[in-house]
């Protein structure tokens, strides 16, 4: 499996609430958390202009085009919102730059902590992700990125082993279909067990990745009585 990484964007609209008397009202960005099953994570919100649609791939490469950024994004909930989905002029004035995308960082509680005022470079994006990771999780993001990178290596090897084992199992099944003998039955049984063992090992590695992507928030100081 070739390593191909991308940010797992959640395509979203600006969160709103509806009232029969007043209509739609904009909610704070923290309400986006309801769109994700991943709790206790900070967020990266990316607001893009539909007018930039033809060059979004180029813009995104300039903002997010490093493996470190993509791996760092695994510790965040990542939302992608079109400017056409911004609910009112007030929101547009606050969250749309005159040109180019807007990036907003929210802490794990949903508070807005950073927003680009100029073009967001890869170094700017990584520095903000790094800073927020340290703030919410109390550790260095580089250590966790290294663990994720090593895990990806293990995942790729495990996926190759799984593909090979499945190929052998399916080939044994085909031979059994063509000619049912004691030997072909034994071959199917043996390759099936091998495939199931490799598949179980693969599932365990996948679960390790889930845990690595969900570090524990640092303990918050309790309010003084």
Short mmCIF file of C-alpha atoms in Angstrom, two decimals:
data_model
loop_
_atom_site.label_atom_id
_atom_site.label_comp_id
_atom_site.label_asym_id
_atom_site.label_seq_id
_atom_site.Cartn_x
_atom_site.Cartn_y
_atom_site.Cartn_z
CA UNK A 1 0.00 0.00 0.00
CA UNK A 2 1.53 3.33 -1.02
CA UNK A 3 1.28 5.95 1.67
CA UNK A 4 -1.26 8.50 0.52
CA UNK A 5 -2.33 10.97 3.18
CA UNK A 6 -5.02 13.60 3.22
CA UNK A 7 -6.83 15.59 5.87
CA UNK A 8 -10.13 13.96 6.79
CA UNK A 9 -12.36 16.98 6.24
CA UNK A 10 -15.93 16.99 7.47
CA UNK A 11 -17.95 18.90 4.86
CA UNK A 12 -20.10 21.22 6.96
CA UNK A 13 -22.35 24.25 6.96
CA UNK A 14 -22.11 27.05 9.46
CA UNK A 15 -24.12 25.86 12.49
CA UNK A 16 -27.50 27.55 12.90
CA UNK A 17 -30.64 27.22 14.93
CA UNK A 18 -34.21 27.84 13.80
CA UNK A 19 -36.91 29.88 15.49
CA UNK A 20 -40.41 30.16 14.02
CA UNK A 21 -40.55 33.85 14.85
CA UNK A 22 -37.02 34.97 13.96
CA UNK A 23 -35.95 32.33 11.46
CA UNK A 24 -32.41 30.99 11.27
CA UNK A 25 -29.82 32.29 13.71
CA UNK A 26 -26.10 31.60 13.60
CA UNK A 27 -24.61 29.51 16.39
CA UNK A 28 -21.01 29.70 17.56
CA UNK A 29 -18.53 27.50 15.73
CA UNK A 30 -18.26 25.28 18.78
CA UNK A 31 -21.62 23.79 17.73
CA UNK A 32 -19.81 22.04 14.88
CA UNK A 33 -18.62 19.46 17.40
CA UNK A 34 -22.05 17.82 17.14
CA UNK A 35 -21.15 16.76 13.59
CA UNK A 36 -18.26 14.62 14.80
CA UNK A 37 -18.21 11.47 16.88
CA UNK A 38 -14.75 12.43 18.13
CA UNK A 39 -15.06 14.29 21.41
CA UNK A 40 -12.52 16.22 23.47
CA UNK A 41 -10.54 17.40 20.47
CA UNK A 42 -9.64 20.89 19.29
CA UNK A 43 -10.85 21.84 15.80
CA UNK A 44 -9.47 23.16 12.54
CA UNK A 45 -12.11 25.03 10.52
CA UNK A 46 -11.41 25.87 6.87
CA UNK A 47 -13.68 28.42 5.17
CA UNK A 48 -13.12 28.63 1.41
CA UNK A 49 -14.46 30.88 -1.30
CA UNK A 50 -16.47 29.24 -4.07
CA UNK A 51 -14.82 31.74 -6.42
CA UNK A 52 -11.52 29.95 -5.69
CA UNK A 53 -12.93 26.52 -6.61
CA UNK A 54 -10.66 26.06 -9.63
CA UNK A 55 -7.50 26.71 -7.63
CA UNK A 56 -8.46 25.14 -4.29
CA UNK A 57 -6.18 22.15 -4.81
CA UNK A 58 -3.22 24.48 -5.30
CA UNK A 59 -4.21 26.63 -2.30
CA UNK A 60 -4.67 23.58 -0.07
CA UNK A 61 -1.28 22.24 -1.07
CA UNK A 62 0.30 25.53 0.00
CA UNK A 63 -1.49 25.41 3.36
CA UNK A 64 -1.55 21.72 4.21
CA UNK A 65 0.95 20.05 1.90
CA UNK A 66 3.25 18.30 4.37
CA UNK A 67 2.95 14.91 6.03
CA UNK A 68 3.51 16.52 9.44
CA UNK A 69 0.45 18.75 8.97
CA UNK A 70 -1.74 15.89 7.74
CA UNK A 71 -0.68 13.70 10.66
CA UNK A 72 -1.15 16.58 13.10
CA UNK A 73 -4.68 17.05 11.76
CA UNK A 74 -5.55 13.59 13.11
CA UNK A 75 -5.60 15.15 16.59
CA UNK A 76 -8.17 17.74 15.48
CA UNK A 77 -11.73 17.74 14.21
CA UNK A 78 -11.42 19.22 10.74
CA UNK A 79 -14.33 21.06 9.13
CA UNK A 80 -14.58 22.50 5.64
CA UNK A 81 -17.19 25.22 4.98
CA UNK A 82 -18.02 27.04 1.76
CA UNK A 83 -18.57 30.80 1.87
CA UNK A 84 -21.99 30.13 0.30
CA UNK A 85 -22.96 28.38 3.54
CA UNK A 86 -22.22 31.36 5.78
CA UNK A 87 -25.58 32.44 7.23
CA UNK A 88 -25.37 36.24 7.27
CA UNK A 89 -23.30 39.32 6.46
CA UNK A 90 -22.00 39.63 10.01
CA UNK A 91 -20.45 36.17 9.84
CA UNK A 92 -19.13 36.82 6.33
CA UNK A 93 -17.46 40.05 7.43
CA UNK A 94 -15.82 38.32 10.38
CA UNK A 95 -14.76 35.06 8.74
CA UNK A 96 -14.14 35.88 5.08
CA UNK A 97 -10.86 37.43 4.04
CA UNK A 98 -10.84 39.67 0.98
CA UNK A 99 -9.11 36.87 -0.90
CA UNK A 100 -8.21 33.30 -0.16
CA UNK A 101 -9.33 30.83 2.50
CA UNK A 102 -9.80 31.48 6.21
CA UNK A 103 -8.51 29.05 8.82
CA UNK A 104 -9.81 29.07 12.38
CA UNK A 105 -8.46 27.07 15.31
CA UNK A 106 -10.82 26.17 18.16
CA UNK A 107 -9.65 24.70 21.43
CA UNK A 108 -11.15 21.50 22.82
CA UNK A 109 -13.92 23.53 24.51
CA UNK A 110 -14.87 25.21 21.24
CA UNK A 111 -13.31 28.61 21.95
CA UNK A 112 -11.79 30.41 18.98
CA UNK A 113 -8.07 30.83 19.60
CA UNK A 114 -6.53 31.65 16.21
CA UNK A 115 -7.45 32.87 12.72
CA UNK A 116 -5.24 33.81 9.79
CA UNK A 117 -5.16 37.50 8.86
CA UNK A 118 -2.95 36.88 5.82
CA UNK A 119 -2.35 33.95 3.51
CA UNK A 120 -1.85 30.85 5.63
CA UNK A 121 1.47 29.17 4.87
CA UNK A 122 2.32 25.60 5.83
CA UNK A 123 4.59 26.90 8.60
CA UNK A 124 1.77 29.06 10.01
CA UNK A 125 -0.68 26.15 9.96
CA UNK A 126 1.73 23.74 11.62
CA UNK A 127 2.75 26.27 14.27
CA UNK A 128 -0.91 26.83 15.24
CA UNK A 129 -1.69 23.12 15.34
CA UNK A 130 1.45 22.52 17.38
CA UNK A 131 0.59 25.33 19.80
CA UNK A 132 -3.00 24.18 20.29
CA UNK A 133 -2.00 20.55 20.74
CA UNK A 134 0.36 21.56 23.52
CA UNK A 135 -2.33 23.72 25.12
CA UNK A 136 -5.05 21.05 25.08
CA UNK A 137 -3.01 17.90 25.56
CA UNK A 138 -0.01 19.22 27.50
CA UNK A 139 2.54 17.42 25.34
CA UNK A 140 4.68 17.99 22.25
CA UNK A 141 2.89 17.20 19.02
CA UNK A 142 6.12 16.03 17.36
CA UNK A 143 6.28 12.96 19.62
CA UNK A 144 2.73 11.96 18.68
CA UNK A 145 3.34 12.61 14.98
CA UNK A 146 6.33 10.25 15.15
CA UNK A 147 4.15 7.57 16.76
CA UNK A 148 1.52 8.00 14.05
CA UNK A 149 4.12 7.83 11.31
CA UNK A 150 5.56 4.62 12.74
CA UNK A 151 2.04 3.24 13.06
CA UNK A 152 1.37 4.00 9.39
CA UNK A 153 4.44 1.95 8.47
CA UNK A 154 3.06 -0.95 10.52
CA UNK A 155 -0.39 -0.50 8.98
CA UNK A 156 1.00 -0.61 5.43
CA UNK A 157 2.90 -3.83 6.15
CA UNK A 158 -0.14 -5.35 7.85
CA UNK A 159 -2.37 -4.42 4.91
CA UNK A 160 0.06 -6.06 2.49
CA UNK A 161 0.09 -9.22 4.62
CA UNK A 162 -3.70 -9.20 4.72
CA UNK A 163 -3.95 -8.78 0.93
CA UNK A 164 -1.50 -11.66 0.35
CA UNK A 165 -3.32 -13.96 2.79
CA UNK A 166 -6.69 -13.17 1.24
CA UNK A 167 -5.30 -13.79 -2.24
CA UNK A 168 -4.08 -17.25 -1.20
CA UNK A 169 -7.41 -18.04 0.46
CA UNK A 170 -9.46 -16.97 -2.59
CA UNK A 171 -7.17 -18.95 -4.89
CA UNK A 172 -7.69 -22.05 -2.72
CA UNK A 173 -11.46 -21.54 -2.89
CA UNK A 174 -11.31 -21.34 -6.68
CA UNK A 175 -9.35 -24.58 -6.86
CA UNK A 176 -11.90 -26.23 -4.57
CA UNK A 177 -14.73 -25.07 -6.83
CA UNK A 178 -13.00 -26.63 -9.81
CA UNK A 179 -12.04 -29.84 -8.10
CA UNK A 180 -13.27 -30.92 -4.69
CA UNK A 181 -10.76 -33.26 -3.08
CA UNK A 182 -9.46 -33.87 0.42
CA UNK A 183 -6.34 -31.90 -0.48
CA UNK A 184 -8.21 -28.85 -1.83
CA UNK A 185 -10.53 -28.87 1.20
CA UNK A 186 -7.54 -28.97 3.51
CA UNK A 187 -5.90 -26.14 1.57
CA UNK A 188 -9.01 -23.96 1.91
CA UNK A 189 -9.23 -24.63 5.65
CA UNK A 190 -5.55 -23.82 6.16
CA UNK A 191 -5.52 -20.61 4.09
CA UNK A 192 -8.79 -19.46 5.65
CA UNK A 193 -7.36 -19.78 9.16
CA UNK A 194 -4.22 -17.95 8.08
CA UNK A 195 -6.28 -15.16 6.52
CA UNK A 196 -8.47 -14.81 9.61
CA UNK A 197 -5.39 -14.60 11.85
CA UNK A 198 -3.80 -11.92 9.67
CA UNK A 199 -7.11 -10.03 9.48
CA UNK A 200 -7.43 -10.06 13.28
CA UNK A 201 -3.87 -8.74 13.60
CA UNK A 202 -4.70 -6.00 11.08
CA UNK A 203 -7.80 -4.98 13.05
CA UNK A 204 -5.68 -4.66 16.19
CA UNK A 205 -3.27 -2.34 14.40
CA UNK A 206 -6.20 -0.23 13.14
CA UNK A 207 -7.43 0.08 16.73
CA UNK A 208 -3.98 1.21 17.85
CA UNK A 209 -4.26 4.01 15.28
CA UNK A 210 -7.60 5.12 16.71
CA UNK A 211 -6.09 5.35 20.16
CA UNK A 212 -3.03 7.23 18.91
CA UNK A 213 -5.32 9.74 17.19
CA UNK A 214 -7.19 10.41 20.43
CA UNK A 215 -4.71 11.48 23.12
CA UNK A 216 -6.00 12.37 26.54
CA UNK A 217 -6.71 16.01 27.31
CA UNK A 218 -4.46 17.35 30.01
CA UNK A 219 -5.98 17.62 33.46
CA UNK A 220 -7.56 21.02 34.04
CA UNK A 221 -7.04 22.85 37.28
CA UNK A 222 -10.17 22.71 39.37
CA UNK A 223 -11.72 25.99 40.34
CA UNK A 224 -10.87 27.14 43.84
CA UNK A 225 -13.73 26.99 46.28
#
